[in-house]
mmCIF file of C-alpha atoms in Angstrom:
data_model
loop_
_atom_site.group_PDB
_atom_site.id
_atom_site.type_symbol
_atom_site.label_atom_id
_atom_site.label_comp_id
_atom_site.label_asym_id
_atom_site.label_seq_id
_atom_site.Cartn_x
_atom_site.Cartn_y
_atom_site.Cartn_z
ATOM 1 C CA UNK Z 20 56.456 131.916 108.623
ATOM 2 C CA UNK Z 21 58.101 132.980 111.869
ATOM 3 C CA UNK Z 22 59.125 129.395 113.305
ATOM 4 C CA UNK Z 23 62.211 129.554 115.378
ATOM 5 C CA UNK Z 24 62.176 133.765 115.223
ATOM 6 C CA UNK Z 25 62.466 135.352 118.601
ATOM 7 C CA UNK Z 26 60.490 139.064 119.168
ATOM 8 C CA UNK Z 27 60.151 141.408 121.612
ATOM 9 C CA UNK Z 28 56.820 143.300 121.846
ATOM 10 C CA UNK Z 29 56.962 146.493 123.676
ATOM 11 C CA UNK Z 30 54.090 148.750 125.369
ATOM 12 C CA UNK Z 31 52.137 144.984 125.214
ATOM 13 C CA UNK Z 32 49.452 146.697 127.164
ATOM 14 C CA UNK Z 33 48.638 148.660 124.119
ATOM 15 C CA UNK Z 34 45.716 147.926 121.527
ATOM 16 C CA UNK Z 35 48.183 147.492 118.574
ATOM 17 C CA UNK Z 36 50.525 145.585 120.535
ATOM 18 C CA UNK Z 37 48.688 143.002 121.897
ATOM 19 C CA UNK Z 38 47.652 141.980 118.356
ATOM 20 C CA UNK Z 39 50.611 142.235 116.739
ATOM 21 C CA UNK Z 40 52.033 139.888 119.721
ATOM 22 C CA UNK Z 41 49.288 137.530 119.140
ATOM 23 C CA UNK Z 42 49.758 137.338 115.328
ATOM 24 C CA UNK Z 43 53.674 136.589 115.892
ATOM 25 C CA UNK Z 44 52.937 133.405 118.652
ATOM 26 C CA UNK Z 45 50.329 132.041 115.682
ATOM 27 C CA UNK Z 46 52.998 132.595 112.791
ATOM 28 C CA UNK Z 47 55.357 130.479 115.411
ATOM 29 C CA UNK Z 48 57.551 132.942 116.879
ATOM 30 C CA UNK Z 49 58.675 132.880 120.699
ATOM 31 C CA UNK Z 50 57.348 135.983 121.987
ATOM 32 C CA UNK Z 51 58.664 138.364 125.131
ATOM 33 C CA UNK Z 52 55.391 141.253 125.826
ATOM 34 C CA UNK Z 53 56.405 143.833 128.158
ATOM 35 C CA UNK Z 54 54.407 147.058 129.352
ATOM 36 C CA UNK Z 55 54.092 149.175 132.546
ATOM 37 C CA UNK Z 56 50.864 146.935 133.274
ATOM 38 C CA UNK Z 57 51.625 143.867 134.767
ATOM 39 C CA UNK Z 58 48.116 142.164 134.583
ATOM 40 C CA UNK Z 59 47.406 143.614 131.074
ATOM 41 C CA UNK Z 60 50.709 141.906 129.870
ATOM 42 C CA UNK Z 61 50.129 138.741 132.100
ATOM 43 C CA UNK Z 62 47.216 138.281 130.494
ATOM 44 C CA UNK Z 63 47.803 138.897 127.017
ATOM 45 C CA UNK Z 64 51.090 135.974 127.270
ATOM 46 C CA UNK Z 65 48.221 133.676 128.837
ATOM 47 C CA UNK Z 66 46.206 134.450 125.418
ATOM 48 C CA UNK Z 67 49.462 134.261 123.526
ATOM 49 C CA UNK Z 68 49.875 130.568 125.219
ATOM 50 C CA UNK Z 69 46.400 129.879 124.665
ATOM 51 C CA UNK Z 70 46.060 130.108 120.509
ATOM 52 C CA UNK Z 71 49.228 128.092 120.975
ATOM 53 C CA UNK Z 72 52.368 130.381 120.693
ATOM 54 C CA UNK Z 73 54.893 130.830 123.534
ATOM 55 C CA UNK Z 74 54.642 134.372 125.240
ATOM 56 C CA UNK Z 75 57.130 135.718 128.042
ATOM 57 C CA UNK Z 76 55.473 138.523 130.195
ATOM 58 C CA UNK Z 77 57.993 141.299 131.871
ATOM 59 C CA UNK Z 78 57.511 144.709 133.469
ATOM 60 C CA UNK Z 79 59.271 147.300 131.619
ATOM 61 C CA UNK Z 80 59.093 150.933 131.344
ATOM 62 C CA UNK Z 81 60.076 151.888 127.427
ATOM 63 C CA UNK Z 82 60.927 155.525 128.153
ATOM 64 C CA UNK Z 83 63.548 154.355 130.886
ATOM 65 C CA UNK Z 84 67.254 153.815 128.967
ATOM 66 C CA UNK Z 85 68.585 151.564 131.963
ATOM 67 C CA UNK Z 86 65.271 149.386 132.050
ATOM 68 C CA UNK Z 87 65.056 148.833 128.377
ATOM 69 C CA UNK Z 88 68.923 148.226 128.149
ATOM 70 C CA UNK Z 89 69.167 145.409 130.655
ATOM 71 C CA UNK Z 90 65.857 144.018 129.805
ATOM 72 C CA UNK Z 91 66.393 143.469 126.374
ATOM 73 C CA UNK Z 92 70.127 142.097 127.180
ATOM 74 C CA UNK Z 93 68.633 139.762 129.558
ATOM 75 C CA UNK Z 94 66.608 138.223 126.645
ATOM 76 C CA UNK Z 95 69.731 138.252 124.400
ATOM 77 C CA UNK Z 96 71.278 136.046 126.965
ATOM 78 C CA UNK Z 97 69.013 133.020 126.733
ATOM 79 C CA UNK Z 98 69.313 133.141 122.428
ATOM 80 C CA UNK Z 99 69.299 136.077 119.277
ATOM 81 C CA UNK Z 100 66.573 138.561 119.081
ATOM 82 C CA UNK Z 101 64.959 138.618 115.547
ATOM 83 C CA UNK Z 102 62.165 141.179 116.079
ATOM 84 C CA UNK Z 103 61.821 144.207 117.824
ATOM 85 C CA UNK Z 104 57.965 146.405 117.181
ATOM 86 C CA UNK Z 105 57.074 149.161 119.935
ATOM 87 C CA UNK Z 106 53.432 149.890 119.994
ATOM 88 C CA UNK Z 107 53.931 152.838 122.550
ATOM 89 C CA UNK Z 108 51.064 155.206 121.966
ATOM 90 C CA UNK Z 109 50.517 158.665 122.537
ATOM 91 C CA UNK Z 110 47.132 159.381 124.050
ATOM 92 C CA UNK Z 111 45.206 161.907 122.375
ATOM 93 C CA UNK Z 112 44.299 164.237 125.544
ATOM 94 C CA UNK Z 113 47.783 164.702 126.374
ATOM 95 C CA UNK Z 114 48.705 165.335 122.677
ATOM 96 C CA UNK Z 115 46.611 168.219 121.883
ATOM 97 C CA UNK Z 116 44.605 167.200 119.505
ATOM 98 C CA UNK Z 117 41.792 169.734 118.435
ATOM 99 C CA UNK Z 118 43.955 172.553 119.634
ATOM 100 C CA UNK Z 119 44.758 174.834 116.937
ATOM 101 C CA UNK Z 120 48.676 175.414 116.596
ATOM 102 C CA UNK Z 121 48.168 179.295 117.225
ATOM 103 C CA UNK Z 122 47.059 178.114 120.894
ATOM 104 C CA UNK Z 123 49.017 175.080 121.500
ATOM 105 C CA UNK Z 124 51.438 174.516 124.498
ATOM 106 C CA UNK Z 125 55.128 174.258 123.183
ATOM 107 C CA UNK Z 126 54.832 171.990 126.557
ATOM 108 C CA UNK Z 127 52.926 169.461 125.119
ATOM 109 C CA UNK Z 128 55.062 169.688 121.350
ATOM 110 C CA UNK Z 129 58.019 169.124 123.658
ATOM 111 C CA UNK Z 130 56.843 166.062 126.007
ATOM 112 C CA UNK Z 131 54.919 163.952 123.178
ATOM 113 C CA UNK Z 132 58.152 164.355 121.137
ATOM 114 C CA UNK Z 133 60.382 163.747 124.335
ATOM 115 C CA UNK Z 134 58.201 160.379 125.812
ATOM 116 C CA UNK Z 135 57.530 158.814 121.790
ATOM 117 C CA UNK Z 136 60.564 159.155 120.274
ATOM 118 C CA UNK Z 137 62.824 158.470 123.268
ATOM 119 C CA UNK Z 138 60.560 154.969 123.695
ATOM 120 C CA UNK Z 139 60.922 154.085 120.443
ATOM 121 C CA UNK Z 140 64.481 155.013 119.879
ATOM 122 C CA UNK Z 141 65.681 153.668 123.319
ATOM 123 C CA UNK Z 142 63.667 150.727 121.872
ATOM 124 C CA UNK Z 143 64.804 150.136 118.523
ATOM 125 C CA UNK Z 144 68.686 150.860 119.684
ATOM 126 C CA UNK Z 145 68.924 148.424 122.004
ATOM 127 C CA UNK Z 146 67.776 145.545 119.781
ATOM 128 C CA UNK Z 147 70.239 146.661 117.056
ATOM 129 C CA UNK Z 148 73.024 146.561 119.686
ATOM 130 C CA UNK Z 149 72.383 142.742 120.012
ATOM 131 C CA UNK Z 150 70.809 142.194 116.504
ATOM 132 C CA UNK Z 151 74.174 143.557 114.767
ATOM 133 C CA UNK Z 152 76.357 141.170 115.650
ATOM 134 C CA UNK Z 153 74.395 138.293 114.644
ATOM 135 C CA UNK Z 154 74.074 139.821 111.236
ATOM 136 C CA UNK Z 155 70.293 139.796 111.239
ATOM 137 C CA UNK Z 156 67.165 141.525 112.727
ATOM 138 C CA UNK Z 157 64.469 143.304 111.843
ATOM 139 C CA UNK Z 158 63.012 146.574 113.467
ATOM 140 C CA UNK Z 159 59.167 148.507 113.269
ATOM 141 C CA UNK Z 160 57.928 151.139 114.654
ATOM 142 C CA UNK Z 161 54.811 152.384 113.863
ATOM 143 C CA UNK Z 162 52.566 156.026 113.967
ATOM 144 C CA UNK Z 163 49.837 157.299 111.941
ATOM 145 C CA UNK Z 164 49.623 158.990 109.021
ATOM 146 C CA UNK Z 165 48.910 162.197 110.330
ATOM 147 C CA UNK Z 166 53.059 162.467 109.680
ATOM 148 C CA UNK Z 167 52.133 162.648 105.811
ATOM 149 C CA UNK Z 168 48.385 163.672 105.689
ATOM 150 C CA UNK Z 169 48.715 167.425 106.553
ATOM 151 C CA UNK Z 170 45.713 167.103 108.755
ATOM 152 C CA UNK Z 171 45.067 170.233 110.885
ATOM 153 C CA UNK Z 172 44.738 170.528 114.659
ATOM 154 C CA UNK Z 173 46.816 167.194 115.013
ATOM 155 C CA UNK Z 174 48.879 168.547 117.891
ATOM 156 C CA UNK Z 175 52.059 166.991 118.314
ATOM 157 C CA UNK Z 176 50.629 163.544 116.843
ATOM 158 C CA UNK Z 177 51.770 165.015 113.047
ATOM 159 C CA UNK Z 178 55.328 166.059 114.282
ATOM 160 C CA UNK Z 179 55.796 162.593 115.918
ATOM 161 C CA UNK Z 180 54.694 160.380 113.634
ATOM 162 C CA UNK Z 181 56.978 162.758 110.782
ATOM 163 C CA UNK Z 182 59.899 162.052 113.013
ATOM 164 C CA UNK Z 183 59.313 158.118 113.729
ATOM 165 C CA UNK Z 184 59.616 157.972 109.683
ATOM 166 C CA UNK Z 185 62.570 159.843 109.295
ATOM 167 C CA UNK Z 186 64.246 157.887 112.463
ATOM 168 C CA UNK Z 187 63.423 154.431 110.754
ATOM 169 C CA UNK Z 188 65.078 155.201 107.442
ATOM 170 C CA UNK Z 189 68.192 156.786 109.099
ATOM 171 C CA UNK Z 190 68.395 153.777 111.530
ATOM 172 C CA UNK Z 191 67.884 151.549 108.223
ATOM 173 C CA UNK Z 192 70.867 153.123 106.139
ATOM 174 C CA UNK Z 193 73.133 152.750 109.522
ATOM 175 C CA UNK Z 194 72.209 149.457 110.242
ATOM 176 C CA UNK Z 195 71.845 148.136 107.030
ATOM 177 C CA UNK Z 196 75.661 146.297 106.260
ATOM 178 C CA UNK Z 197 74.956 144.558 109.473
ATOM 179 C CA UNK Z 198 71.951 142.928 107.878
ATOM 180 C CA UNK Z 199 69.617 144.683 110.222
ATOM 181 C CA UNK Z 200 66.509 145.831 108.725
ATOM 182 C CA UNK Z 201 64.591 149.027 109.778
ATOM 183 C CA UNK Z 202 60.873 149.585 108.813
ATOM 184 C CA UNK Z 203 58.637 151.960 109.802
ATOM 185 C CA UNK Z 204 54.528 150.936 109.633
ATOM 186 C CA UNK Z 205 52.136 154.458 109.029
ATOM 187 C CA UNK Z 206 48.650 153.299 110.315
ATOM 188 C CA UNK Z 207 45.356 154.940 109.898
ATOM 189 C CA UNK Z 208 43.842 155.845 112.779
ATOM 190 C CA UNK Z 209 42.172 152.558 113.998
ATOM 191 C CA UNK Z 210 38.061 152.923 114.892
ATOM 192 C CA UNK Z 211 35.243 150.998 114.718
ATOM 193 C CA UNK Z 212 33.120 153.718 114.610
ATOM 194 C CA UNK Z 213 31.870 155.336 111.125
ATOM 195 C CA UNK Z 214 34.839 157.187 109.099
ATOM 196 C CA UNK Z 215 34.666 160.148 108.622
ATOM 197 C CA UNK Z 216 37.386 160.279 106.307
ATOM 198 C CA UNK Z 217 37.598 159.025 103.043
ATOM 199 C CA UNK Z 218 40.065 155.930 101.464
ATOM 200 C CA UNK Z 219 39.739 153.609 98.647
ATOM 201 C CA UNK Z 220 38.172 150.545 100.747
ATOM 202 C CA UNK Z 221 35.542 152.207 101.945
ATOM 203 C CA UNK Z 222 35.863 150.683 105.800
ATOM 204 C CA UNK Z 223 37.893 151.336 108.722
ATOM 205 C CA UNK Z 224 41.256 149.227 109.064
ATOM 206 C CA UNK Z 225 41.324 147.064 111.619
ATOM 207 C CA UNK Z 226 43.919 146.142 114.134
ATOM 208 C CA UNK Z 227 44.503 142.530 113.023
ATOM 209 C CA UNK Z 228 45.715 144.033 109.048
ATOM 210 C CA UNK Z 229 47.812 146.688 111.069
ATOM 211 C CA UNK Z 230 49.515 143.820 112.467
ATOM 212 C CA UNK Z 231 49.439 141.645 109.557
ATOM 213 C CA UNK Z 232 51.890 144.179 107.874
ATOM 214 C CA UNK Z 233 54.104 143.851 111.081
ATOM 215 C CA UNK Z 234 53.965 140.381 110.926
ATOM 216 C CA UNK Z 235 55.344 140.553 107.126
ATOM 217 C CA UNK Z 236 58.068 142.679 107.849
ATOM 218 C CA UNK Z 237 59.160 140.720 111.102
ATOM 219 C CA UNK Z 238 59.386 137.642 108.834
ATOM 220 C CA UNK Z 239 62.423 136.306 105.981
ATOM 221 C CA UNK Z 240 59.870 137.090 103.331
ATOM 222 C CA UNK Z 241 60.492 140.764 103.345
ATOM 223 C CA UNK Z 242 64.334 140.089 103.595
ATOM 224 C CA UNK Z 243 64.312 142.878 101.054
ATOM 225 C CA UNK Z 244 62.730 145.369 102.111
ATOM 226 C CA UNK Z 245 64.395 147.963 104.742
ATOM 227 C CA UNK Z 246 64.369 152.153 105.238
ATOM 228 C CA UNK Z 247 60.774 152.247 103.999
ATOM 229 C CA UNK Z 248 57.682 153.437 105.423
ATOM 230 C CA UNK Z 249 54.428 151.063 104.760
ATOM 231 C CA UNK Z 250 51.294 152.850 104.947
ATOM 232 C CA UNK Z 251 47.751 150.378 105.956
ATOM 233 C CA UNK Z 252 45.183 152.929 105.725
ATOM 234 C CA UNK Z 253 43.093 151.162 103.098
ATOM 235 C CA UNK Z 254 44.220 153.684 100.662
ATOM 236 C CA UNK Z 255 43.198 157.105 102.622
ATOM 237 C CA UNK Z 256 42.917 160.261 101.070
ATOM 238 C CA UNK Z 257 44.043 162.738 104.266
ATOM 239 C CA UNK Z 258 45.028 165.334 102.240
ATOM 240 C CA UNK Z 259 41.723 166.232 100.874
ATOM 241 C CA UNK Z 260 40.253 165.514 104.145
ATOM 242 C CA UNK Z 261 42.401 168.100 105.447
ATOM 243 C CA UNK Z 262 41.826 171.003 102.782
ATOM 244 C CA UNK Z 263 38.063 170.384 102.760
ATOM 245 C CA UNK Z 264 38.441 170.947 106.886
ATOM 246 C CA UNK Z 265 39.672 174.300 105.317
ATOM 247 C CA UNK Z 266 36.035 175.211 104.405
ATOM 248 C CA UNK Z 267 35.183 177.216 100.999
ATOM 249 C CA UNK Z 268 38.314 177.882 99.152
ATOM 250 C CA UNK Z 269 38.753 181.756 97.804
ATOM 251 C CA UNK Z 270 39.195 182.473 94.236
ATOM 252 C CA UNK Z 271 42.761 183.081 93.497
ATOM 253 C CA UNK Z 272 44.034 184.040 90.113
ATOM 254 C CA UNK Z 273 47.562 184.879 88.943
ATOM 255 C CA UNK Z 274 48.993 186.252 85.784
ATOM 256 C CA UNK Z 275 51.984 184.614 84.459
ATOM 257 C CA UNK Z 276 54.512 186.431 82.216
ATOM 258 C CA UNK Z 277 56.199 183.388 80.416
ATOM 259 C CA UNK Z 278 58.261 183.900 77.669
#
């Protein structure tokens, strides 16, 4: 499925990006991890190796402009690069989640906005600016679907994940006559624990069908398919979860005066 491709894997030392990087060696695709911890990204190319892919560990900071720029050029020098998926997350105690917006820091709207969309931008900009002149590529990033669900006390998580989408489809329709594709992936928040929210399967998602999708869209099988946002929640229902967070809802009736 991916034989031959050639992907970069950013924040590697992340949950979601360690599996999507594994799931890309399997399908047959050559594999460069990088992440601000060396022995978390060592050993996740020694996995990568292991279930028989090829993985190429690197140091790199995603938020820096002039570390992602010559990284990914030094990668472009030894052949194309096909792939590019950040898995950059935003932790939730420095996102302030649980913190109603009457109380939240502008501070913390600012930074999680600042450090996520700079990594991912920086990210994404840099492989188009070797993907578009080979006339191919394809592009994810990825949130949750707090950008759509209207959850509240979401902290800057909502506002970030809104503005990934919006970035991806932009990016899409920009890139698009150069034959590089631009998809954005809107995962459900990813727990083993019991849900307490509500979606047609019944279970939690797990990390492996998060990547699955990434693994799709990184292939020649979704050739098609660019500027759109793919949600893997298992078909969740946030918005109800978020009114019934509302508590009791007050009686409201209006008169109409329709012709």
């Amino acid at each position: 499925m991916l034989s031959g491709k050639r992907a970069l894997v950013f924040a590697a030392d992340e949950r979601l990006a360690e599996s999507v990087a594994r799931h890309l060696g399997r399908l047959g695709a050559q594999v460069w991890v990088s992440g601000l911890d060396t022995e978390a990204v060592e050993a996740l190319a020694e996995k990568v190796n292991a279930d028989g892919g090829e993985a190429h560990p690197a140091t790199v900071d995603p938020t820096d402009p002039h570390h992602v720029r010559e990284y990914v050029a030094a990668v472009a020098a030894k052949g194309p690069v096909d792939v590019c998926f950040n898995g950059f997350e935003l932790p939730a105690h420095s996102s302030g989640v649980g913190v109603p917006y009457r109380d939240l820091d502008p501070a913390v709207l600012t930074e999680a906005l600042g450090e996520v969309i700079g990594a991912q931008f920086l990210t994404a900009r840099e492989a188009a600016r070797v993907m578009v002149p080979a006339g191919r590529g394809s592009i994810i990033t990825v949130a949750s679907t707090n950008g759509s669900s209207g959850r509240p006390h979401t902290g800057a998580l909502g506002a970030v994940a809104g503005a990934l989408e919006a970035l991806a489809r932009s990016m899409a329709t920009e890139y698009g006559p150069s034959g590089v594709r631009v998809n954005h992936v809107r995962a459900t928040r990813l727990s083993t624990g019991p849900m307490y929210y509500e979606n047609a399967l019944g279970r939690p998602v797990t990390l492996d069908e998060v990547a699955g999708t990434v693994a799709w869209l990184s292939s020649d099988v979704s050739g098609g398919v660019t500027g759109q946002v793919i949600e893997v929640s298992g078909g969740e229902h946030g918005l109800s979860e978020a009114v019934a967070a509302r508590g009791p809802r007050r009686e409201r009736h209006v008169e109409l005066d329709l012709p």
